mmCIF file with all atom_site columns, C-alpha atoms in Angstrom:
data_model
loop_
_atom_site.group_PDB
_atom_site.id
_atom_site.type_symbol
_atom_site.label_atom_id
_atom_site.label_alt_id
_atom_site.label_comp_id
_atom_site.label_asym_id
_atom_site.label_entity_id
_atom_site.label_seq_id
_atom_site.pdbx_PDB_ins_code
_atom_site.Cartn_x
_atom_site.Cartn_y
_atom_site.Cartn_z
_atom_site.occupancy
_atom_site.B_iso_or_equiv
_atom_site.pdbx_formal_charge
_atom_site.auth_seq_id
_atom_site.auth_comp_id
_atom_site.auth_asym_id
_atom_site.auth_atom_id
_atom_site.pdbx_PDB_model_num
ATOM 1   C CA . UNK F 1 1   ? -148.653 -55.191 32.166 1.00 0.00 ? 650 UNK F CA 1
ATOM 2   C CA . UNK F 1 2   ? -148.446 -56.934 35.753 1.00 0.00 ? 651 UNK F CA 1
ATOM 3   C CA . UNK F 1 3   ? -145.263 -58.002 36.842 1.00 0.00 ? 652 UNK F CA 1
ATOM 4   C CA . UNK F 1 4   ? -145.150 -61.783 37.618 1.00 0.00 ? 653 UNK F CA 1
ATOM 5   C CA . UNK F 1 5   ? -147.978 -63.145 35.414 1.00 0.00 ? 654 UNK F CA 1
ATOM 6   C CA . UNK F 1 6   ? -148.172 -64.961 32.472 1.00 0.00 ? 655 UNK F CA 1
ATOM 7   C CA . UNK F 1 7   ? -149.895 -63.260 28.927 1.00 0.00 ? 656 UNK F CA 1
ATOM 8   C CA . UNK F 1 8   ? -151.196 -66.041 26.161 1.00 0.00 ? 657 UNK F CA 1
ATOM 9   C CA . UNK F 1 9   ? -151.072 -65.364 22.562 1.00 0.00 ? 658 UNK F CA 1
ATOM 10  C CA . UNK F 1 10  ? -152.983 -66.073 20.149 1.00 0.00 ? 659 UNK F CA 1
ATOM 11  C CA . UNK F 1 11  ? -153.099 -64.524 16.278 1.00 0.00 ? 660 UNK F CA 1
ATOM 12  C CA . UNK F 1 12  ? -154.745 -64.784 12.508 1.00 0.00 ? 661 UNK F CA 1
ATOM 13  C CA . UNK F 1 13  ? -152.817 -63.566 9.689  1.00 0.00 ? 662 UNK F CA 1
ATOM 14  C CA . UNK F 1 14  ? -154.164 -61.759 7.175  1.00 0.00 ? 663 UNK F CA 1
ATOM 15  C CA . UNK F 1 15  ? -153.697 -60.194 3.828  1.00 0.00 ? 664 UNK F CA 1
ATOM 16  C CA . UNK F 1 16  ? -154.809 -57.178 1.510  1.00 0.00 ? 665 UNK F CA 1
ATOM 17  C CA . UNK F 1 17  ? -156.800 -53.885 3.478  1.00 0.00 ? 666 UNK F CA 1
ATOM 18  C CA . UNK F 1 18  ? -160.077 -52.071 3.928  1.00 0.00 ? 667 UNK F CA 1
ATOM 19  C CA . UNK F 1 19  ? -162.585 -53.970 1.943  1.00 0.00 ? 668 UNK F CA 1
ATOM 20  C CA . UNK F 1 20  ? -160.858 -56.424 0.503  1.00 0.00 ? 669 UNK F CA 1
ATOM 21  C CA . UNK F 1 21  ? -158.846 -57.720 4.048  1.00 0.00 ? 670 UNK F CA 1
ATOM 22  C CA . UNK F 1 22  ? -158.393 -61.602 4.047  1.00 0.00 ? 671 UNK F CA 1
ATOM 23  C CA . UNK F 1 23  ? -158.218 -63.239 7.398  1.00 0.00 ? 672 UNK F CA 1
ATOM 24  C CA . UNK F 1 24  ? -157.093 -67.132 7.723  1.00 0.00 ? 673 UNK F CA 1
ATOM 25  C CA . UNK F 1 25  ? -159.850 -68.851 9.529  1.00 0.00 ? 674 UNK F CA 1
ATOM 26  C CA . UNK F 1 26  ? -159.343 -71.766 8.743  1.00 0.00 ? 675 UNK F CA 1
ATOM 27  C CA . UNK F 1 27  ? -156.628 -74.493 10.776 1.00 0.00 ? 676 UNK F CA 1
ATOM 28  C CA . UNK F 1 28  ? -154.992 -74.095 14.181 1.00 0.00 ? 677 UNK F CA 1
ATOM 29  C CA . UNK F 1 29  ? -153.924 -70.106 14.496 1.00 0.00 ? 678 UNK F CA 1
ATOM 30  C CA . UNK F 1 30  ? -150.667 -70.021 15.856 1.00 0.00 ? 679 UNK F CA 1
ATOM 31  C CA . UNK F 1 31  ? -149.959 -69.333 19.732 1.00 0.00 ? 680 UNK F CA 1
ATOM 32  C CA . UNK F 1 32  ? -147.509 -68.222 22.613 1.00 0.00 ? 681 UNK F CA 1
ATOM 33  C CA . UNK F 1 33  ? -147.320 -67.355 25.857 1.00 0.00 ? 682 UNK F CA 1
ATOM 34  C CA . UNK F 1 34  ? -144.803 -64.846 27.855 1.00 0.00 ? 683 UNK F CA 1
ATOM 35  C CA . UNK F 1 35  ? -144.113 -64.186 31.549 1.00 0.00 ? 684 UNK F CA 1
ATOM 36  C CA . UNK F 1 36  ? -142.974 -60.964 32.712 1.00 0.00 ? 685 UNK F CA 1
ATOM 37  C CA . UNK F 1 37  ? -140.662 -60.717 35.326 1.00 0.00 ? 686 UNK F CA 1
ATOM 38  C CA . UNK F 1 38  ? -141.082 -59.594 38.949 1.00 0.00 ? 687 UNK F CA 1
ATOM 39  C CA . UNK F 1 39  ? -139.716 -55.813 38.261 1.00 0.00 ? 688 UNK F CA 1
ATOM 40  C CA . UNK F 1 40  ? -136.362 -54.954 38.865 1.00 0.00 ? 689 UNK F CA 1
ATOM 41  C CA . UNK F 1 41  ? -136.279 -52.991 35.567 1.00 0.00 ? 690 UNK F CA 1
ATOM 42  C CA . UNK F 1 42  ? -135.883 -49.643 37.402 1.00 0.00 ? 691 UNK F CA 1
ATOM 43  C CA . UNK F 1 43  ? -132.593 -47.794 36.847 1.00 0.00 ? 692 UNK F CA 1
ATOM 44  C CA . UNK F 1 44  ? -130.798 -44.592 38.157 1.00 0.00 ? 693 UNK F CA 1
ATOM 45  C CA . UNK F 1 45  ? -132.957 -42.996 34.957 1.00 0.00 ? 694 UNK F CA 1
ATOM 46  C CA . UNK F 1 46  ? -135.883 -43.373 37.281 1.00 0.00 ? 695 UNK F CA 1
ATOM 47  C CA . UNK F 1 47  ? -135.024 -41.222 40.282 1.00 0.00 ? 696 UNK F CA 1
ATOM 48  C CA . UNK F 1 48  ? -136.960 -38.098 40.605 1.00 0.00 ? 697 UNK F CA 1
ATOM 49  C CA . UNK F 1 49  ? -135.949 -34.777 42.927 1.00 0.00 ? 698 UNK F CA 1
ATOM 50  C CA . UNK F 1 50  ? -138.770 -34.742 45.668 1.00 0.00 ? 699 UNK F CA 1
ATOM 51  C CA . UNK F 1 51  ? -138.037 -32.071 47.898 1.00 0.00 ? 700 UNK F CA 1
ATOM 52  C CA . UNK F 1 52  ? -136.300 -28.578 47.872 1.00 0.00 ? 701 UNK F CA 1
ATOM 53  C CA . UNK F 1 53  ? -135.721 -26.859 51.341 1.00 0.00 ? 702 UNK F CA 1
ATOM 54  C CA . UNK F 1 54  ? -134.315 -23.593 52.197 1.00 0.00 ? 703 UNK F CA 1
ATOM 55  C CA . UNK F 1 55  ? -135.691 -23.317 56.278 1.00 0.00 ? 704 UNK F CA 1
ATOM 56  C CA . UNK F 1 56  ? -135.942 -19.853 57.715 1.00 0.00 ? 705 UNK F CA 1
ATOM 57  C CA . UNK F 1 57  ? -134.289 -20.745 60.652 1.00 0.00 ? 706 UNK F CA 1
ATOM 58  C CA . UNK F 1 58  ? -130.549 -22.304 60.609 1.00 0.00 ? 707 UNK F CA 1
ATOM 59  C CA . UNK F 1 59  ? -130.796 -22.067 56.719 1.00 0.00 ? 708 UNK F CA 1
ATOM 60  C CA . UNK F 1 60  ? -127.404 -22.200 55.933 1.00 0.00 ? 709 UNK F CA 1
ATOM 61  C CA . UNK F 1 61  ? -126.562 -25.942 57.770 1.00 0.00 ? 710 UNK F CA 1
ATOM 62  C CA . UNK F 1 62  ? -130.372 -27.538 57.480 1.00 0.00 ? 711 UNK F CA 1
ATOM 63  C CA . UNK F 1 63  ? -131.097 -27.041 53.521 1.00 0.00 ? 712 UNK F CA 1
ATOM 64  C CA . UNK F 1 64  ? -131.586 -30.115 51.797 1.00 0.00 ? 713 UNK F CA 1
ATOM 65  C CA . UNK F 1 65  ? -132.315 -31.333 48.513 1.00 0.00 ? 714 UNK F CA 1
ATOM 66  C CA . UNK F 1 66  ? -134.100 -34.647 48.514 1.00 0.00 ? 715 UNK F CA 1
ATOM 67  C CA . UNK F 1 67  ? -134.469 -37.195 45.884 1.00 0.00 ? 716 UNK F CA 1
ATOM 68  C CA . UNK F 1 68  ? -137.113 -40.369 45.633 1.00 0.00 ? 717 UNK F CA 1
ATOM 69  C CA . UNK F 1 69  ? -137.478 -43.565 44.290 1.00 0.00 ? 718 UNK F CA 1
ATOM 70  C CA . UNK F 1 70  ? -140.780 -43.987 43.389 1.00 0.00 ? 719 UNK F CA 1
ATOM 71  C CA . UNK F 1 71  ? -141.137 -47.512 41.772 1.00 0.00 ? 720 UNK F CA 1
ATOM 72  C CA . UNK F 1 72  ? -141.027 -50.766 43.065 1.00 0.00 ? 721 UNK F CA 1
ATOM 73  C CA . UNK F 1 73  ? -137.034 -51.867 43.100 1.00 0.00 ? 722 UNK F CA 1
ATOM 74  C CA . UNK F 1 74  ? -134.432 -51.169 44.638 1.00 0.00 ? 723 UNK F CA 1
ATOM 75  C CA . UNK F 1 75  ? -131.747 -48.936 42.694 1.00 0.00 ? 724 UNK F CA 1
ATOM 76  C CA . UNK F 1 76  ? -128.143 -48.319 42.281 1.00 0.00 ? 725 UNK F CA 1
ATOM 77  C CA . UNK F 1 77  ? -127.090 -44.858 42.916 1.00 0.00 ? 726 UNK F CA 1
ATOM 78  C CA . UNK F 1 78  ? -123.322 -45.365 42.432 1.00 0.00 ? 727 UNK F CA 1
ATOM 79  C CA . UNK F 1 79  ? -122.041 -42.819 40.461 1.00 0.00 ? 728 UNK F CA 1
ATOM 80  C CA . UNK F 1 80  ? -125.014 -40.708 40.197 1.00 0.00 ? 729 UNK F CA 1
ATOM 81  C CA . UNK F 1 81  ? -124.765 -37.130 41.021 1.00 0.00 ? 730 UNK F CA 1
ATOM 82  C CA . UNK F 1 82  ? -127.401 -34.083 42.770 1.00 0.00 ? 731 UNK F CA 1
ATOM 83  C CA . UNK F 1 83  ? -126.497 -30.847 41.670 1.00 0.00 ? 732 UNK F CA 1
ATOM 84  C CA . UNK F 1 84  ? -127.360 -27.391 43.231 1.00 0.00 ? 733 UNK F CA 1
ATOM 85  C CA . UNK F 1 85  ? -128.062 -24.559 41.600 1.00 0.00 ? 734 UNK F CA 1
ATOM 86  C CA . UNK F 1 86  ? -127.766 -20.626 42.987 1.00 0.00 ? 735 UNK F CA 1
ATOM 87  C CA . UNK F 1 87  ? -129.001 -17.977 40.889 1.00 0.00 ? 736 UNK F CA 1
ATOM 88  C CA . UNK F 1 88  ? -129.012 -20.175 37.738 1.00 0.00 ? 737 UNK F CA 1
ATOM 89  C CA . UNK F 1 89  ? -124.982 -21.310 38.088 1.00 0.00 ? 738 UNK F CA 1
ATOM 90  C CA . UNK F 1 90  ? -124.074 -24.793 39.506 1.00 0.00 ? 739 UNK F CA 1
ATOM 91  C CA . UNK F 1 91  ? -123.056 -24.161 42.700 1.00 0.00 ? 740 UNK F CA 1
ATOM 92  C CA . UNK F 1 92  ? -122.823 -27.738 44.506 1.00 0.00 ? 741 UNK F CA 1
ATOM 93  C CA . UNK F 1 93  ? -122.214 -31.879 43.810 1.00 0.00 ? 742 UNK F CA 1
ATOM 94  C CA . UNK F 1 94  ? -123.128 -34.653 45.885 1.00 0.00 ? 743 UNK F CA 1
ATOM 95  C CA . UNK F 1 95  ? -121.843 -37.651 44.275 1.00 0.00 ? 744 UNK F CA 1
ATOM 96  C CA . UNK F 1 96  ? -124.236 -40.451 45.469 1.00 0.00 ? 745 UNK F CA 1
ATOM 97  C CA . UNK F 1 97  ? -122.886 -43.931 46.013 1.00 0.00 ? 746 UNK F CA 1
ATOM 98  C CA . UNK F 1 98  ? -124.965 -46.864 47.841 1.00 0.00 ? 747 UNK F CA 1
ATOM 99  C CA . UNK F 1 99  ? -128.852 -47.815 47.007 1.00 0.00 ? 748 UNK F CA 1
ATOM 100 C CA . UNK F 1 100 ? -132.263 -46.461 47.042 1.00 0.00 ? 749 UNK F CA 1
ATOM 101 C CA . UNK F 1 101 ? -135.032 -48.661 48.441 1.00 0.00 ? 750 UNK F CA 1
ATOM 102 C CA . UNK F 1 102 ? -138.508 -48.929 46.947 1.00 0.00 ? 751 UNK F CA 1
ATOM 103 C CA . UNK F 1 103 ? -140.575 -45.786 47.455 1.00 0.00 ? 752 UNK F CA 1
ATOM 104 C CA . UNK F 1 104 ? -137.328 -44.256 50.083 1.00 0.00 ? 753 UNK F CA 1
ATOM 105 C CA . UNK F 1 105 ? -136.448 -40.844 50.300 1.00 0.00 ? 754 UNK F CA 1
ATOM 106 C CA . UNK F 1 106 ? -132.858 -39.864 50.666 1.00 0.00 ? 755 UNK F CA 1
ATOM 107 C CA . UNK F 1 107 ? -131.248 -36.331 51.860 1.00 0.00 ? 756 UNK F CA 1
ATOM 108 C CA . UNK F 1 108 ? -128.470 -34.290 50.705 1.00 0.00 ? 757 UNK F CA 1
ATOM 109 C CA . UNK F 1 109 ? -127.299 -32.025 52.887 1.00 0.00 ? 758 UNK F CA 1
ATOM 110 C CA . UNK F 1 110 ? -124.694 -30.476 55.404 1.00 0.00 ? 759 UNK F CA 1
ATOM 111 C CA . UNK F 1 111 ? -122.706 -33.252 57.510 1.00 0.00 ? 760 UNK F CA 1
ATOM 112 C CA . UNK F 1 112 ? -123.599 -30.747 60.621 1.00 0.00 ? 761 UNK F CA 1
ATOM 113 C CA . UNK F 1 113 ? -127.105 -29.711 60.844 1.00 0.00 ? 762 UNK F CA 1
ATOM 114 C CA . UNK F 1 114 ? -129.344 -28.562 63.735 1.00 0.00 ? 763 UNK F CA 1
ATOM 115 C CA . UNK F 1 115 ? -130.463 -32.154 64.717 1.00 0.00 ? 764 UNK F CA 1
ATOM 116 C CA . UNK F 1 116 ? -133.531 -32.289 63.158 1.00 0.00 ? 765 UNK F CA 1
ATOM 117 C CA . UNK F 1 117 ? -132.659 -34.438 60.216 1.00 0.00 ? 766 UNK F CA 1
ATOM 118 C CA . UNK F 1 118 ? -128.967 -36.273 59.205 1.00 0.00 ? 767 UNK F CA 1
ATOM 119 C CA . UNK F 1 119 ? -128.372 -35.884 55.633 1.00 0.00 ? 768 UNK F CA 1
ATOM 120 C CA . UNK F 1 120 ? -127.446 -39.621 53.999 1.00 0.00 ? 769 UNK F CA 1
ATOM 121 C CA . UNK F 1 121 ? -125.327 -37.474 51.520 1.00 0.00 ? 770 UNK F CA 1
ATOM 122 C CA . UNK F 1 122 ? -123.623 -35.356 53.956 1.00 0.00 ? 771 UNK F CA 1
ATOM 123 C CA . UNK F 1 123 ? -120.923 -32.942 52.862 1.00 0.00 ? 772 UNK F CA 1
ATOM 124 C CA . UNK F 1 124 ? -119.546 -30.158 55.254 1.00 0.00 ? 773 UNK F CA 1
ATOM 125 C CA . UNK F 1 125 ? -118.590 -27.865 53.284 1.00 0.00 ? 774 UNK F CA 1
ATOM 126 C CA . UNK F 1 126 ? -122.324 -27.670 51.151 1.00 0.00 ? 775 UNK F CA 1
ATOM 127 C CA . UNK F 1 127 ? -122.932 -24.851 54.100 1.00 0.00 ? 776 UNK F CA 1
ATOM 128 C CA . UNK F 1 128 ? -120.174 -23.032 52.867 1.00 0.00 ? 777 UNK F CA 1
ATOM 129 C CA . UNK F 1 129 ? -121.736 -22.939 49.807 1.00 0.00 ? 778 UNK F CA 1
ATOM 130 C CA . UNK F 1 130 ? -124.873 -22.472 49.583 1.00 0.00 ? 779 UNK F CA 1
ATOM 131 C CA . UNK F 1 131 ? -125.598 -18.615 50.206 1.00 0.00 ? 780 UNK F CA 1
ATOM 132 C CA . UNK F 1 132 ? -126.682 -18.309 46.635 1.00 0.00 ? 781 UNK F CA 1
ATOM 133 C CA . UNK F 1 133 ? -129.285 -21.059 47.225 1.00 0.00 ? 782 UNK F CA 1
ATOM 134 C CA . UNK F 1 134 ? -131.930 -19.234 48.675 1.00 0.00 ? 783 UNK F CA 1
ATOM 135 C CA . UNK F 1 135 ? -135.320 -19.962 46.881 1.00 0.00 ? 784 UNK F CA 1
ATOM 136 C CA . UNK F 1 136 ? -134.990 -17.355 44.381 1.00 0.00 ? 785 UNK F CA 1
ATOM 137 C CA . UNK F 1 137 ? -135.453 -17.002 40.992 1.00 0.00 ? 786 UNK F CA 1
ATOM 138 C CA . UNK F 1 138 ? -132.469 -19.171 39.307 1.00 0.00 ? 787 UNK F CA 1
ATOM 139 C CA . UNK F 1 139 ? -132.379 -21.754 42.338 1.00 0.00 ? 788 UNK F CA 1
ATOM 140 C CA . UNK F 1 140 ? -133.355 -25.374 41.903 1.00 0.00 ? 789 UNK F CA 1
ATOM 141 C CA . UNK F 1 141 ? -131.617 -28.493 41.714 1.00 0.00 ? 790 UNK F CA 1
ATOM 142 C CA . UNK F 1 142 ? -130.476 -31.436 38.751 1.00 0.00 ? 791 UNK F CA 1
ATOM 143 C CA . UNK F 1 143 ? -130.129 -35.059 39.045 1.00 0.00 ? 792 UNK F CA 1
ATOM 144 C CA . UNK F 1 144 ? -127.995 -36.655 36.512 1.00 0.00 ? 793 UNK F CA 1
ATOM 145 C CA . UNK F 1 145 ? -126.993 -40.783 36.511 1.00 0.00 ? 794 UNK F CA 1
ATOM 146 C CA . UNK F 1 146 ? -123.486 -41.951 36.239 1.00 0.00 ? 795 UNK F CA 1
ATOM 147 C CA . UNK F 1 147 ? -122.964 -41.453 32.865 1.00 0.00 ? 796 UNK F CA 1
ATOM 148 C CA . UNK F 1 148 ? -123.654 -37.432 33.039 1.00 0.00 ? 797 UNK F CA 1
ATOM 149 C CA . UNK F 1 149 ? -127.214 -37.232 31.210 1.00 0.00 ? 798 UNK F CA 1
ATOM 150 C CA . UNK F 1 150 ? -129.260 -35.129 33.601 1.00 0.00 ? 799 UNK F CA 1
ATOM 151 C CA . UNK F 1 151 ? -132.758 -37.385 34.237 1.00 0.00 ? 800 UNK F CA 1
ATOM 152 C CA . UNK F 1 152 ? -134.522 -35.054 36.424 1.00 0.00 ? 801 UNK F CA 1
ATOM 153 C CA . UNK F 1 153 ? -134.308 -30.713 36.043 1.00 0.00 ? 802 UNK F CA 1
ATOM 154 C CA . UNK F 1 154 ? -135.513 -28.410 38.837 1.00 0.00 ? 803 UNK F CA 1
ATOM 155 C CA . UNK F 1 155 ? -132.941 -25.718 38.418 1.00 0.00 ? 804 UNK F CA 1
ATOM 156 C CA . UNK F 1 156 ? -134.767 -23.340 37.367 1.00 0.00 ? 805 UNK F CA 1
ATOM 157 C CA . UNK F 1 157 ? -137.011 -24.107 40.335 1.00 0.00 ? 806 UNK F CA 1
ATOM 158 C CA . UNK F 1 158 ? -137.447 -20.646 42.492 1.00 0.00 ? 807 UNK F CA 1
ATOM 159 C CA . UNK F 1 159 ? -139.524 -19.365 44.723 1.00 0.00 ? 808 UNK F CA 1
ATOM 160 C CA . UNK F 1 160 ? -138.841 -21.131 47.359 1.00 0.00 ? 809 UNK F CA 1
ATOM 161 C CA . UNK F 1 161 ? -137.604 -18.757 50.120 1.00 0.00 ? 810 UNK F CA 1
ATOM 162 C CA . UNK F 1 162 ? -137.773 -19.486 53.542 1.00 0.00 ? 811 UNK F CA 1
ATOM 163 C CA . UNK F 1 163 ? -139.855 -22.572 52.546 1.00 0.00 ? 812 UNK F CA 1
ATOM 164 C CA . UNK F 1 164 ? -139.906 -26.106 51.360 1.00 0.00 ? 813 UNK F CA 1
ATOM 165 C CA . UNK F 1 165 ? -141.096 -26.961 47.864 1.00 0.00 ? 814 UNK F CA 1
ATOM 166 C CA . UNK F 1 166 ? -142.850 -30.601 47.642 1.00 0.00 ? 815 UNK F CA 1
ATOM 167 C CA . UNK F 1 167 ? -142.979 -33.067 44.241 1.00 0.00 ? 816 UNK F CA 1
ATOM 168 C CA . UNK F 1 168 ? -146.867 -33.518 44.626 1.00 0.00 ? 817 UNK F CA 1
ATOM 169 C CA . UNK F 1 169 ? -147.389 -37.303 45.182 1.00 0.00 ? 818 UNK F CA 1
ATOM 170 C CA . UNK F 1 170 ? -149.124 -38.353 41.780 1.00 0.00 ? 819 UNK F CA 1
ATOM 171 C CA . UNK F 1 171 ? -145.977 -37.175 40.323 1.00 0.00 ? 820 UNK F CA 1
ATOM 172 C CA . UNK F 1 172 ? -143.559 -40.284 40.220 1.00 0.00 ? 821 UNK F CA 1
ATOM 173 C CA . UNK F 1 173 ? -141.532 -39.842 36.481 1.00 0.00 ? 822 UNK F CA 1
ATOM 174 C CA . UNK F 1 174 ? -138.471 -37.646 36.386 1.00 0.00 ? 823 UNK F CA 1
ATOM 175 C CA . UNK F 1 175 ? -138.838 -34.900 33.771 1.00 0.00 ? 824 UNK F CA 1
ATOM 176 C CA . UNK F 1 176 ? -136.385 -32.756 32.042 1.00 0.00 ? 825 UNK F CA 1
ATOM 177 C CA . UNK F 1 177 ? -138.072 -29.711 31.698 1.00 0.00 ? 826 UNK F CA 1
ATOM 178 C CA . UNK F 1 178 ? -139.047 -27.965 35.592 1.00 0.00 ? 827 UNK F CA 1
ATOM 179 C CA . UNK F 1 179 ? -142.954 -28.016 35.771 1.00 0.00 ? 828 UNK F CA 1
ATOM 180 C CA . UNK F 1 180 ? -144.682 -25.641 38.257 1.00 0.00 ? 829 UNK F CA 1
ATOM 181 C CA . UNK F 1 181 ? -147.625 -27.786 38.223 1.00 0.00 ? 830 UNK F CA 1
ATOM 182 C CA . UNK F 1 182 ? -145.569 -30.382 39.622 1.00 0.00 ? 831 UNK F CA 1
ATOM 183 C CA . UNK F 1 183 ? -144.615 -29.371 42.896 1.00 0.00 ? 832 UNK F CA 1
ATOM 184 C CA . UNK F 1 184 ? -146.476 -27.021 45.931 1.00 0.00 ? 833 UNK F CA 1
ATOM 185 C CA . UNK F 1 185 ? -144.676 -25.169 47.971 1.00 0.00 ? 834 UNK F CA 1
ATOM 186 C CA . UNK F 1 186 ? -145.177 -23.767 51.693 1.00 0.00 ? 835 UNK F CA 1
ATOM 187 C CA . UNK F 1 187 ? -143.224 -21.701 55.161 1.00 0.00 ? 836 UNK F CA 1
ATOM 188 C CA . UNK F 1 188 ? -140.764 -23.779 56.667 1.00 0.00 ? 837 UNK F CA 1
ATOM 189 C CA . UNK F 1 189 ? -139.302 -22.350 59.893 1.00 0.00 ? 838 UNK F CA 1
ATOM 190 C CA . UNK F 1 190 ? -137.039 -25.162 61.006 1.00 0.00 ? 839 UNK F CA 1
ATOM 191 C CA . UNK F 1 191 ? -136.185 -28.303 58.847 1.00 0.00 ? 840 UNK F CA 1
ATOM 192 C CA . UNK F 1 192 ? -137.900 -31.129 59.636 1.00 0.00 ? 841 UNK F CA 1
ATOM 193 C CA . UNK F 1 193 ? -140.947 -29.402 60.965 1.00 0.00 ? 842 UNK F CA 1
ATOM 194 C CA . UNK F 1 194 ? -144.362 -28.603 60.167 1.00 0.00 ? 843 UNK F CA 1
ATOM 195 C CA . UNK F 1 195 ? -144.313 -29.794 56.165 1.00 0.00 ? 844 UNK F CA 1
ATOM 196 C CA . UNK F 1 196 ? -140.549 -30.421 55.957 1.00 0.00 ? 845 UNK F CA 1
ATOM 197 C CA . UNK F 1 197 ? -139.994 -34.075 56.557 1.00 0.00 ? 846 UNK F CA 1
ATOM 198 C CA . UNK F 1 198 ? -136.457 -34.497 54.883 1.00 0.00 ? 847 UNK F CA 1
ATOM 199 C CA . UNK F 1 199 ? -136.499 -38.368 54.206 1.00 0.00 ? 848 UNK F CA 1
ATOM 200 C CA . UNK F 1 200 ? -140.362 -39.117 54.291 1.00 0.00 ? 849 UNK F CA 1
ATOM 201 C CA . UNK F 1 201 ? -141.886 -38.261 50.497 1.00 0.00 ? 850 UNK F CA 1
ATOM 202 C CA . UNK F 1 202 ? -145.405 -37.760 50.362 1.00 0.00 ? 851 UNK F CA 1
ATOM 203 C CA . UNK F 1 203 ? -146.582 -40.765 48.237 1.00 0.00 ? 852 UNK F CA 1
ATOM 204 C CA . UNK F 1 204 ? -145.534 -43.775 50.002 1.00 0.00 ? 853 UNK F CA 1
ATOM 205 C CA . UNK F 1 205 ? -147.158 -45.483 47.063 1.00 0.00 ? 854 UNK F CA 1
ATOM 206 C CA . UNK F 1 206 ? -145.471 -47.533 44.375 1.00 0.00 ? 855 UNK F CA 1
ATOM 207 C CA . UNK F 1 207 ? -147.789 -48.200 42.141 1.00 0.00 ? 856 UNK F CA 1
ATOM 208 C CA . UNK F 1 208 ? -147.596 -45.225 40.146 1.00 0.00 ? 857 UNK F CA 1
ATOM 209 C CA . UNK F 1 209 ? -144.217 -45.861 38.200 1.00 0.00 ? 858 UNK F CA 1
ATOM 210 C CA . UNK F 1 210 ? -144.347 -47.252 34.834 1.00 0.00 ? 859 UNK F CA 1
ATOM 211 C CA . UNK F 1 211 ? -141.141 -48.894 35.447 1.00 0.00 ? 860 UNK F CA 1
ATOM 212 C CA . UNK F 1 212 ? -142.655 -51.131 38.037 1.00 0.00 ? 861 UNK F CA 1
ATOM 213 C CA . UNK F 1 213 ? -142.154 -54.083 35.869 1.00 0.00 ? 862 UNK F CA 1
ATOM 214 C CA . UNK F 1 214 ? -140.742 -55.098 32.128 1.00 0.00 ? 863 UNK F CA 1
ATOM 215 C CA . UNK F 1 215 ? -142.512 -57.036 29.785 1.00 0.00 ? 864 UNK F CA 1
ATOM 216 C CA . UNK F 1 216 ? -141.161 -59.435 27.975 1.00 0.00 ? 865 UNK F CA 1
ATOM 217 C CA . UNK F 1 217 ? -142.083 -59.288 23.928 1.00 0.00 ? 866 UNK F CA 1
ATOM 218 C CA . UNK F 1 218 ? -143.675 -62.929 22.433 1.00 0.00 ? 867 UNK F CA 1
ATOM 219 C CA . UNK F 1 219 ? -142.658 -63.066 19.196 1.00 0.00 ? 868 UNK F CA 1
ATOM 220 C CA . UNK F 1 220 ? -145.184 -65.236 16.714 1.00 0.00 ? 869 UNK F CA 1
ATOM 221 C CA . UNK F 1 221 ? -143.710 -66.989 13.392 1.00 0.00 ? 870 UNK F CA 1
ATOM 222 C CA . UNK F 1 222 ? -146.062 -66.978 10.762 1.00 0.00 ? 871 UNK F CA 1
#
């Protein structure tokens, strides 16, 4: 349904089935109308990991792990947590804290990096960290909300050495279960450069989310 507008009603009971179905005709059928609202039904639950990085050049302070908004409110990350994951253990936590705009991309990363980029979730010790976290099979990332239920799985991402690994932009649901299909990959020599654009998802587009707006249920009296 589209957010903002107003959906009439209008129904005829009826009784019995197949052949022998009775619809009332006859009288005034009853009716209803419903509004739904402007959005603002999107939740942490809708956040979705966007980016993976691991840069062959000054890999250890410029790897990032960015996550997306993709519908059309803005969101409460308080709480929420990015985890990291090296050869298939959990090997980093950002806790997130603050909002996410409408279709905005947000960084975790190192709180010193080459210049390129600044991480919004900046932690300094992630570089100390992150050795296992080199694009290889068992790397990847989790998003979980604030109550601990993990929303959006990449850990068992891989292959993503010395590159940067893209959600592809028609992709704009989180999903439990990593999908290859779901993400292209390609060379990254420094962060921020050629297809790394830490901050800046590909689809700039809204639209896509099924949580762009809630619909409000009219509910008839026979």
């Amino acid at each position: 349904l589209t957010a903002s507008t107003t959906y009439y009603f209008k129904m005829w009971s009826y009784t019995n089935s197949g052949s022998n179905i009775d619809f009332k005709t006859d009288g005034t059928p009853p009716t209803d109308d419903a509004t739904t609202d402007a959005g603002g039904g999107a939740s942490q639950d809708d956040i979705i990991i966007s980016e993976l990085c691991d840069p062959q050049n000054n890999y250890a302070d410029d790897r990032y792990i960015e996550i997306y908004n993709p519908t059309g409110s803005t969101i409460d990350l308080t709480g929420a947590q990015v985890v990291a994951v090296g050869n298939g253990s959990d090997i980093f936590t950002w806790t997130l804290s603050g909002t996410i705009d409408p279709c905005e991309a947000l960084i975790c990363g190192d709180a010193t990096t080459s210049g390129a980029f600044t991480a919004d979730f900046a932690e300094e010790t992630w570089s100390n960290n992150n050795g296992s976290w080199n694009g290889k099979s068992g790397d990847g990332a989790y998003y979980k909300n604030s109550s601990g239920t993990t929303i959006d799985d990449a850990s068992s991402h891989g292959s993503f050495e010395n590159k940067n690994s893209i959600r592809n932009s028609d992709i704009n649901n989180p999903n439990v279960s990593y999908t290859s299909s779901e993400w292209t990959s390609s060379g990254v020599t420094d962060a921020g450069s050629g297809d790394s654009n830490p901050g800046t998802h590909i689809n700039d587009d809204c639209s896509g989310s099924s949580n762009d707006s809630d619909a409000e249920v009219a509910t008839i009296a026979q």
